[in-house]
XYZ file of C-alpha atoms in Angstrom:
606
model
C 45.933 -10.832 -63.466
C 47.410 -14.224 -64.388
C 46.132 -16.206 -61.389
C 42.720 -17.743 -60.834
C 41.022 -18.561 -57.525
C 41.016 -22.234 -56.436
C 38.477 -24.437 -58.208
C 36.531 -27.088 -56.348
C 37.026 -30.379 -58.175
C 36.847 -32.776 -55.218
C 33.132 -32.645 -54.371
C 30.377 -33.808 -56.677
C 27.485 -32.597 -54.573
C 26.442 -31.733 -51.039
C 22.998 -32.506 -49.671
C 21.079 -32.042 -46.441
C 19.740 -35.277 -44.995
C 16.572 -35.257 -42.870
C 16.370 -37.842 -40.079
C 13.112 -38.818 -38.380
C 12.872 -40.598 -34.997
C 13.185 -44.359 -35.266
C 10.118 -44.900 -33.071
C 6.801 -43.108 -32.748
C 7.141 -39.628 -31.241
C 6.185 -39.509 -27.577
C 6.290 -36.929 -24.802
C 8.878 -38.598 -22.568
C 11.608 -39.943 -24.842
C 14.233 -41.114 -25.424
C 14.451 -40.173 -29.097
C 16.729 -42.112 -31.431
C 17.913 -40.935 -34.842
C 20.020 -43.032 -37.166
C 22.119 -42.119 -40.173
C 22.578 -45.380 -42.018
C 25.948 -46.073 -43.550
C 26.445 -45.289 -47.213
C 29.115 -43.999 -49.571
C 28.746 -40.329 -48.610
C 30.880 -38.489 -46.100
C 29.178 -36.630 -43.249
C 29.802 -33.099 -41.975
C 28.876 -33.443 -38.300
C 29.543 -29.745 -37.671
C 26.284 -29.036 -39.545
C 24.005 -31.193 -37.389
C 20.781 -29.354 -36.500
C 17.796 -30.353 -34.373
C 14.335 -29.057 -35.290
C 11.534 -28.908 -32.691
C 7.873 -27.951 -32.945
C 6.416 -27.477 -29.468
C 3.611 -25.734 -27.600
C 2.553 -25.124 -23.988
C -0.604 -26.767 -22.661
C -2.544 -26.340 -19.420
C -4.585 -28.957 -17.574
C -8.144 -27.713 -17.131
C -10.658 -28.536 -14.390
C -11.756 -31.656 -16.274
C -8.203 -32.987 -16.296
C -7.712 -32.444 -20.030
C -4.690 -30.808 -21.618
C -5.704 -27.720 -23.587
C -3.661 -24.966 -25.310
C -2.941 -21.853 -23.270
C -5.281 -18.894 -23.647
C -4.198 -15.287 -23.205
C -7.674 -14.471 -21.938
C -6.604 -16.203 -18.708
C -4.289 -14.035 -16.643
C -2.198 -16.938 -15.418
C -1.515 -18.193 -18.951
C -0.055 -14.827 -19.958
C 2.866 -15.333 -17.549
C 3.980 -18.814 -18.589
C 7.074 -19.200 -20.738
C 10.174 -21.325 -21.188
C 13.727 -21.066 -19.911
C 16.556 -19.432 -21.798
C 17.948 -21.139 -24.903
C 14.957 -23.471 -25.038
C 15.982 -25.257 -28.242
C 19.186 -26.603 -26.689
C 17.869 -26.748 -23.108
C 15.236 -29.239 -24.267
C 18.005 -31.860 -24.274
C 19.042 -33.337 -20.943
C 21.575 -35.786 -22.329
C 22.969 -36.603 -25.765
C 24.812 -39.734 -26.820
C 26.469 -40.296 -30.174
C 27.441 -43.762 -31.404
C 29.450 -44.394 -34.546
C 29.484 -47.940 -35.903
C 28.411 -49.332 -32.547
C 30.956 -47.426 -30.439
C 29.970 -44.586 -28.151
C 32.072 -41.536 -28.995
C 30.212 -38.903 -26.979
C 28.113 -38.827 -23.818
C 27.112 -35.482 -22.363
C 25.821 -37.128 -19.146
C 22.850 -35.200 -17.701
C 24.351 -31.716 -18.103
C 23.887 -31.098 -21.821
C 21.690 -28.008 -21.252
C 24.315 -26.387 -19.014
C 27.111 -27.306 -21.395
C 25.239 -25.790 -24.349
C 24.242 -22.613 -22.481
C 27.685 -21.840 -21.035
C 29.489 -22.519 -24.312
C 26.952 -20.394 -26.168
C 27.079 -17.553 -23.650
C 30.878 -17.426 -23.580
C 31.748 -18.683 -27.064
C 29.675 -16.462 -29.354
C 29.586 -12.734 -29.833
C 26.675 -10.616 -28.704
C 25.624 -9.987 -32.311
C 25.370 -13.693 -33.142
C 23.393 -14.480 -30.006
C 21.082 -11.524 -30.560
C 20.257 -12.526 -34.140
C 21.012 -16.094 -35.274
C 20.404 -17.799 -31.918
C 16.840 -16.513 -31.757
C 16.091 -19.562 -33.923
C 16.689 -21.597 -30.758
C 14.451 -19.327 -28.635
C 17.430 -17.491 -27.174
C 16.637 -13.932 -26.085
C 19.128 -11.990 -24.001
C 17.927 -11.657 -20.416
C 18.085 -8.534 -18.338
C 19.831 -8.464 -14.989
C 16.812 -9.907 -13.168
C 16.335 -13.306 -14.801
C 13.537 -14.393 -12.434
C 11.345 -11.336 -13.062
C 8.162 -11.593 -15.130
C 8.995 -8.205 -16.685
C 12.386 -9.398 -17.972
C 12.447 -8.615 -21.704
C 14.076 -11.917 -22.565
C 11.341 -13.820 -20.731
C 8.519 -11.796 -22.313
C 9.989 -12.423 -25.780
C 9.992 -16.169 -25.144
C 6.412 -15.941 -23.807
C 5.329 -14.372 -27.115
C 6.696 -17.350 -29.050
C 4.218 -19.610 -27.183
C 1.384 -17.147 -26.456
C -2.251 -18.094 -27.033
C -1.415 -21.754 -27.685
C 0.880 -21.041 -30.660
C 3.269 -23.694 -31.934
C 6.877 -22.609 -31.565
C 9.554 -23.663 -34.056
C 13.161 -23.915 -32.886
C 16.276 -25.079 -34.684
C 19.673 -25.403 -33.017
C 23.048 -26.987 -33.676
C 23.813 -30.077 -31.648
C 26.753 -29.491 -29.341
C 29.118 -32.472 -29.156
C 32.861 -32.819 -29.507
C 32.959 -34.186 -33.068
C 30.646 -31.365 -34.186
C 33.181 -28.777 -33.059
C 35.693 -29.673 -35.785
C 35.338 -29.400 -39.554
C 36.853 -32.671 -40.759
C 34.352 -34.867 -42.601
C 33.420 -38.186 -41.050
C 34.496 -41.131 -43.178
C 31.882 -42.797 -45.322
C 30.259 -46.148 -44.513
C 29.737 -45.151 -40.878
C 26.520 -45.913 -39.012
C 25.717 -42.951 -36.732
C 23.084 -43.123 -33.953
C 21.984 -40.115 -31.874
C 20.194 -40.780 -28.578
C 18.456 -37.778 -27.011
C 16.855 -37.633 -23.565
C 14.691 -34.617 -22.858
C 14.401 -32.428 -19.762
C 11.293 -32.490 -17.595
C 8.460 -30.002 -18.006
C 9.128 -28.530 -14.563
C 12.681 -27.692 -15.642
C 11.801 -26.304 -19.078
C 8.882 -24.113 -17.968
C 9.383 -20.772 -16.240
C 6.484 -19.252 -14.300
C 7.813 -16.348 -12.222
C 5.635 -14.491 -9.738
C 3.625 -11.610 -11.188
C 1.710 -8.763 -9.615
C -1.586 -6.985 -10.130
C -2.130 -3.397 -9.041
C -5.488 -1.979 -8.008
C -5.433 1.799 -8.203
C -6.675 3.894 -5.338
C -10.272 5.137 -5.392
C -11.165 8.742 -4.478
C -14.490 10.389 -3.860
C -15.713 13.696 -5.344
C -13.859 15.694 -2.702
C -10.588 13.967 -3.502
C -10.544 11.849 -0.363
C -9.071 8.350 -0.701
C -11.840 5.803 -0.325
C -9.789 2.720 -1.166
C -6.006 2.713 -1.040
C -3.938 1.304 -3.883
C -3.182 -2.369 -3.446
C -0.463 -4.552 -4.947
C -0.997 -8.309 -4.991
C 1.641 -10.876 -5.942
C 0.523 -14.141 -7.520
C 2.120 -17.559 -7.831
C 1.264 -19.828 -10.735
C -0.637 -22.849 -9.421
C -1.976 -24.382 -12.633
C -0.326 -27.454 -14.152
C 1.441 -26.921 -17.475
C 3.432 -29.092 -19.836
C 5.525 -28.843 -23.003
C 3.785 -30.625 -25.872
C 6.154 -31.992 -28.515
C 4.543 -32.050 -31.974
C 7.510 -32.693 -34.261
C 11.216 -33.462 -33.969
C 13.816 -33.981 -36.698
C 17.538 -33.906 -37.276
C 19.232 -32.381 -40.312
C 22.749 -33.385 -41.356
C 24.941 -32.397 -44.258
C 26.408 -35.197 -46.358
C 29.067 -34.855 -49.041
C 29.615 -36.938 -52.148
C 33.255 -36.751 -53.267
C 34.694 -37.714 -56.615
C 35.647 -41.324 -57.323
C 39.344 -40.521 -57.693
C 39.443 -38.812 -54.298
C 37.530 -41.679 -52.713
C 40.056 -44.190 -54.047
C 42.962 -42.026 -52.850
C 41.470 -41.830 -49.335
C 40.921 -45.604 -49.258
C 44.535 -46.248 -50.201
C 45.756 -43.831 -47.569
C 43.617 -45.541 -44.913
C 45.387 -48.835 -45.598
C 48.626 -47.397 -44.225
C 47.535 -44.721 -41.753
C 44.323 -43.973 -39.843
C 42.238 -40.853 -40.202
C 42.734 -38.503 -37.262
C 40.174 -36.180 -35.711
C 41.678 -33.593 -33.384
C 39.188 -32.775 -30.654
C 38.956 -30.552 -27.651
C 36.952 -32.613 -25.267
C 34.547 -30.624 -23.088
C 33.002 -32.174 -19.982
C 30.771 -31.062 -17.129
C 31.124 -31.779 -13.432
C 28.654 -30.976 -10.667
C 29.316 -30.652 -6.937
C 26.637 -30.099 -4.287
C 27.446 -27.524 -1.623
C 25.324 -28.004 1.485
C 24.163 -25.417 3.978
C 26.811 -23.832 6.185
C 29.926 -24.801 4.217
C 32.677 -22.221 4.122
C 35.248 -24.009 1.954
C 35.573 -26.743 -0.635
C 38.363 -28.965 -1.936
C 37.347 -31.296 -4.754
C 39.336 -33.498 -7.143
C 38.001 -32.774 -10.621
C 40.344 -35.066 -12.572
C 42.847 -37.719 -11.685
C 44.240 -38.345 -15.175
C 44.754 -35.766 -17.934
C 44.973 -32.177 -16.760
C 42.530 -29.767 -18.413
C 43.264 -26.679 -20.473
C 40.762 -24.530 -18.668
C 38.120 -24.601 -15.953
C 34.943 -22.505 -15.933
C 33.196 -22.552 -12.555
C 29.695 -21.288 -11.822
C 27.229 -21.541 -8.945
C 23.473 -22.025 -9.237
C 20.991 -22.407 -6.388
C 19.793 -25.939 -5.680
C 16.162 -24.995 -6.210
C 16.788 -23.617 -9.696
C 19.046 -26.572 -10.541
C 16.335 -29.039 -9.474
C 13.657 -27.433 -11.653
C 11.745 -24.936 -9.504
C 9.356 -23.347 -12.005
C 9.666 -19.796 -10.656
C 13.492 -19.764 -10.864
C 15.776 -19.587 -13.874
C 18.254 -22.514 -13.921
C 20.836 -20.273 -15.602
C 21.043 -17.628 -12.885
C 24.692 -18.097 -11.917
C 25.353 -16.355 -8.607
C 28.659 -15.235 -7.155
C 27.867 -17.245 -3.975
C 30.012 -14.846 -1.897
C 33.205 -16.509 -3.095
C 36.302 -15.180 -1.332
C 38.870 -17.118 -3.368
C 38.889 -19.857 -5.985
C 41.856 -21.740 -7.443
C 42.932 -24.957 -9.131
C 45.947 -27.061 -8.113
C 47.757 -29.525 -10.360
C 51.201 -31.144 -10.052
C 52.259 -28.733 -7.341
C 51.202 -25.644 -9.294
C 48.396 -23.277 -8.352
C 46.220 -21.450 -10.895
C 46.178 -18.503 -10.628
C 49.593 -18.270 -9.008
C 48.585 -15.084 -7.152
C 45.586 -15.883 -4.911
C 42.279 -14.121 -5.353
C 40.737 -12.108 -2.543
C 37.148 -11.225 -3.458
C 34.458 -9.434 -1.533
C 30.813 -9.235 -2.617
C 29.556 -7.310 0.415
C 29.198 -3.541 0.698
C 32.763 -2.973 -0.486
C 32.753 -5.047 -3.658
C 36.113 -6.281 -4.921
C 35.840 -8.672 -7.836
C 37.453 -6.881 -10.768
C 40.217 -9.522 -11.113
C 37.615 -12.236 -11.629
C 35.894 -10.083 -14.249
C 39.117 -9.310 -16.152
C 40.382 -12.904 -15.901
C 37.082 -14.135 -17.363
C 37.745 -12.177 -20.562
C 41.476 -12.982 -20.533
C 40.860 -16.699 -19.996
C 38.480 -16.713 -22.963
C 41.024 -14.923 -25.158
C 38.837 -11.834 -25.483
C 40.973 -9.279 -23.656
C 42.765 -8.325 -26.907
C 39.798 -8.677 -29.236
C 38.669 -5.550 -31.055
C 35.453 -6.870 -32.539
C 34.129 -9.589 -30.254
C 32.548 -9.414 -26.815
C 30.320 -11.715 -24.791
C 28.399 -8.629 -23.544
C 28.849 -9.466 -19.850
C 29.324 -6.186 -18.019
C 30.410 -5.885 -14.399
C 26.781 -5.325 -13.386
C 25.707 -8.495 -15.222
C 28.591 -10.403 -13.656
C 27.082 -9.616 -10.256
C 23.488 -10.403 -11.198
C 23.534 -13.840 -12.772
C 26.564 -14.179 -15.081
C 29.336 -14.891 -12.582
C 31.717 -17.208 -14.473
C 35.069 -17.862 -12.804
C 37.486 -18.785 -15.630
C 40.778 -20.449 -14.686
C 43.200 -21.028 -17.618
C 45.684 -23.868 -17.061
C 47.686 -23.976 -20.296
C 51.431 -23.380 -20.363
C 50.903 -19.862 -21.771
C 47.648 -19.156 -19.869
C 46.181 -18.213 -23.257
C 43.497 -19.908 -25.314
C 45.807 -20.857 -28.191
C 44.482 -22.833 -31.178
C 47.424 -25.256 -31.192
C 48.074 -28.451 -29.275
C 49.285 -28.723 -25.696
C 51.437 -31.567 -24.447
C 49.447 -34.066 -22.444
C 50.069 -33.646 -18.731
C 49.056 -36.293 -16.248
C 48.135 -35.591 -12.655
C 45.349 -34.672 -10.276
C 43.433 -31.431 -10.690
C 41.896 -30.089 -7.480
C 39.516 -27.139 -7.212
C 39.609 -25.180 -3.963
C 37.018 -22.565 -2.989
C 36.648 -20.413 0.097
C 33.446 -18.521 0.828
C 33.101 -15.174 2.519
C 29.870 -16.303 4.176
C 28.463 -19.772 4.932
C 26.402 -21.341 2.160
C 22.757 -20.253 2.300
C 19.883 -22.466 3.387
C 18.984 -24.258 0.143
C 22.616 -24.754 -0.918
C 24.341 -24.470 -4.294
C 25.291 -26.679 -7.187
C 28.791 -25.862 -8.360
C 29.064 -26.519 -12.098
C 32.522 -26.958 -13.622
C 32.954 -26.862 -17.395
C 36.215 -28.639 -18.145
C 38.068 -28.157 -21.425
C 40.390 -31.128 -21.760
C 43.784 -30.721 -23.429
C 44.307 -31.224 -27.115
C 47.445 -33.152 -27.896
C 49.802 -34.893 -30.264
C 48.384 -37.456 -32.725
C 48.560 -40.352 -30.262
C 46.949 -38.638 -27.294
C 43.619 -39.682 -25.846
C 41.641 -36.852 -27.405
C 42.027 -38.040 -31.001
C 39.383 -40.393 -32.359
C 41.030 -42.682 -34.904
C 39.059 -44.360 -37.663
C 40.562 -47.386 -39.417
C 39.180 -48.839 -42.633
C 40.972 -51.848 -44.161
C 40.077 -54.490 -46.715
C 39.087 -57.075 -44.122
C 37.680 -55.014 -41.263
C 35.635 -51.896 -41.993
C 34.499 -49.090 -39.720
C 36.827 -49.775 -36.825
C 36.614 -46.998 -34.241
C 39.305 -46.761 -31.581
C 37.691 -44.837 -28.779
C 40.875 -43.381 -27.359
C 39.389 -40.013 -26.533
C 37.101 -41.266 -23.760
C 39.351 -43.611 -21.797
C 38.090 -47.061 -22.865
C 39.454 -48.617 -26.042
C 37.035 -50.874 -27.878
C 37.714 -52.468 -31.249
C 37.811 -55.786 -33.080
C 40.259 -57.650 -35.285
C 40.120 -60.499 -37.780
C 42.488 -63.413 -37.252
C 41.487 -65.473 -40.303
C 38.928 -67.547 -38.441
C 36.904 -65.284 -36.229
C 36.297 -61.693 -35.273
C 37.568 -60.941 -31.784
C 35.978 -58.118 -29.845
C 37.970 -56.852 -26.921
C 37.841 -53.973 -24.500
C 40.090 -52.505 -21.841
C 37.757 -50.408 -19.719
C 38.778 -48.317 -16.720
C 36.012 -47.409 -14.276
C 36.787 -46.349 -10.713
C 40.273 -47.838 -11.066
C 38.782 -51.271 -11.852
C 40.260 -52.965 -14.918
C 37.702 -55.021 -16.764
C 38.663 -57.254 -19.636
C 35.897 -58.733 -21.757
C 36.156 -60.759 -24.931
C 33.365 -61.583 -27.310
C 33.974 -64.032 -30.148
C 31.820 -64.065 -33.247
C 32.364 -67.347 -35.132
C 30.823 -67.889 -38.530
C 29.504 -71.166 -39.979
C 30.701 -70.393 -43.461
C 33.038 -68.051 -45.228
C 31.765 -64.551 -45.861
C 32.815 -61.920 -48.306
C 35.028 -59.465 -46.437
C 35.487 -57.024 -49.310
C 34.173 -53.532 -48.746
C 30.894 -52.608 -50.381
C 28.295 -49.912 -50.016
C 25.655 -52.468 -49.072
C 27.634 -54.304 -46.412
C 30.428 -51.977 -45.258
C 30.683 -54.041 -42.066
C 31.222 -57.768 -42.826
C 29.282 -58.740 -39.695
C 26.024 -57.615 -41.307
C 26.077 -60.483 -43.809
C 26.337 -63.277 -41.226
C 23.452 -65.752 -40.975
C 24.382 -67.366 -37.685
C 26.690 -66.282 -34.875
C 28.155 -68.088 -31.874
C 28.349 -65.814 -28.840
C 30.928 -67.218 -26.413
C 31.629 -66.050 -22.891
C 35.315 -66.445 -22.052
C 34.432 -68.013 -18.681
C 32.234 -70.648 -20.354
C 33.846 -71.199 -23.718
C 32.536 -74.768 -24.058
C 28.868 -73.773 -23.906
C 28.196 -71.195 -26.604
C 24.772 -69.806 -27.376
C 23.681 -69.849 -31.008
C 21.689 -66.924 -32.345
C 19.603 -67.904 -35.354
C 18.847 -65.016 -37.679
C 20.828 -62.370 -39.453
C 22.351 -59.444 -37.655
C 20.183 -57.238 -39.856
C 17.206 -58.718 -38.002
C 18.888 -58.119 -34.658
C 19.679 -54.575 -35.737
C 16.025 -54.008 -36.668
C 14.782 -55.335 -33.327
C 17.241 -53.151 -31.424
C 14.887 -50.188 -31.521
C 11.681 -52.083 -30.751
C 12.385 -53.106 -27.145
C 12.772 -50.582 -24.357
C 14.405 -51.335 -21.032
C 13.395 -49.184 -18.031
C 16.271 -47.838 -15.963
C 16.465 -45.801 -12.783
C 19.416 -44.199 -11.041
C 19.518 -41.591 -8.287
C 15.768 -41.034 -8.563
C 15.916 -40.386 -12.327
C 13.928 -42.729 -14.557
C 14.338 -43.246 -18.284
C 14.055 -45.939 -20.913
C 16.737 -47.063 -23.295
C 16.222 -49.466 -26.233
C 19.129 -51.647 -25.189
C 17.920 -55.216 -25.242
C 16.625 -57.633 -27.830
C 15.518 -61.142 -26.906
C 16.213 -63.881 -29.439
C 15.550 -67.393 -28.161
C 17.621 -67.661 -24.951
C 19.775 -64.646 -25.639
C 19.373 -61.037 -24.609
C 21.795 -58.903 -26.545
C 22.582 -55.298 -27.298
C 23.566 -55.544 -30.986
C 24.255 -51.834 -31.287
C 27.066 -51.995 -28.753
C 28.221 -55.605 -28.419
C 31.875 -54.944 -27.561
C 31.150 -53.014 -24.375
C 28.053 -54.748 -23.088
C 29.122 -58.282 -22.186
C 28.384 -59.578 -18.718
C 27.270 -62.968 -17.414
C 24.842 -63.907 -14.648
C 25.099 -67.336 -13.016
C 26.554 -70.614 -14.248
C 25.500 -72.333 -17.441
C 23.019 -75.084 -16.613
C 20.734 -77.384 -18.613
C 19.577 -74.529 -20.820
C 22.478 -72.438 -22.060
C 21.670 -68.841 -21.307
C 23.840 -65.795 -21.741
C 22.740 -62.332 -20.715
C 24.267 -59.202 -22.160
C 23.906 -56.150 -19.964
C 25.447 -52.715 -19.594
C 28.779 -52.751 -17.759
C 27.832 -50.208 -15.131
C 29.927 -50.317 -11.965
C 28.281 -47.230 -10.466
C 24.843 -48.875 -10.073
C 24.746 -51.052 -6.959
C 21.075 -52.014 -7.381
C 20.960 -55.084 -9.649
C 17.297 -55.938 -8.978
C 16.118 -54.928 -12.424
C 19.086 -56.607 -14.084
C 18.454 -59.875 -12.256
C 14.807 -59.767 -13.281
C 15.843 -59.430 -16.909
């Protein structure tokens, strides 16, 4: 009677910000979205992607036209499960020039598995329909599957389909607001049309024909058809929506004072994907998943190589049991589970331990009101997830776990040799949370002299800069394949600049008129860049650089050419490399430090 509920006095207003692509919308990507720095805080957990798409068919004249239900073949063309999220092949998030998240090329699998195992059946059946998610029946590759037919209706007769999904990245899975005056860039690469489209085989039935006496003149005939027409996904519109928060002035001042003595901490559970190819005839596997921090949990699944590669008649999310006999993880002399599995998927099926451990490993064995709706029959027919908890309690607890170093090895034995086309083994790895100084906490510093400093401790490299009274020193300690790379980039200014924080120039570097870029190996021959960094920042998104690795081609707006300098202004600290000695014309090239790409032909050309 004498108490009142809490009153919100900290927030002035909350608004939803709409972001459009930085360049003209195209059908291949990549797509870049930028939230420019200002005084408002950002709630990354409310980041949504909106798509407006349709399916088109190439006609005899070679023109792309909308699908038509009057054509039998067009009535059996749809999209894969969870289309809104599966549209994305890879997602990168940069904050103030530092990459804080990279999903690699498995974003669609990451999003699907976390959605299938992390949300209740009621949520997926209702809210997730906005992302074109419709629960599949046991036969995912059948044209009569109710989930597939529901997705076909969203695109039928050339209709435009709207989807809206939450972006799935580590910082979006926690509720702490991102500090103000941060420049956030989202880079999205899309999946191919052959991967996104699903055209299963369908059949036509011709009934038998009888004469007046009841004799069969023509027997009933069933004909199966394969889709041979060429289809594509047409992208009409794409936007991002973020929630920003304007706090009161007194709270803003209090946060700024606190940041002078201690950094803001963002506790994350880092989730990563690994993929292993299993060739024909293999009967066992031993693979090192991690050689540093041990994970909290492993989720293993097997998908056929054809479906993984984008065969249009196969669902890429049909996770088979692959006739696994046993599966385990070893770390620091311990085996998880401690009692070995002994499965059988033949006539005498024995897999109930895997089924129960899936629910127990997800923390759902004691839940009264939540289920992922995977029955034992569904486990056998496309939802075979092998969950291996590796925490000290073997439970999915919300608290921290002490960081444990070591090598994590996954071992699998198969009851039968791998089939002809092979499997891709997908491993979803939940990395350990930890104490405030562990590698999974992103730390944001904001001081009077250096704003928007991001220490990237959660993804192995540490990149930052400091002010020594004369210059800003960029440095990086990067670990890649056990190779230690140390790069320094000095930005020297011709005149004094105002280093006080402001909403217009939260980063002092943006107000510089001229910068000396110095390579540590050739300190006596700097290259001068005439023009403000605002100009460089503007040109960043106007030049695309083609890249190719392992047969996959894409373009990234990485390079800007100013006079004799090619530079990546959006990510200077991590992109320094030098080609050849300095000669008559000083020339410095800034390229991506990529020690996995042995083909430098394109780089040398640039």
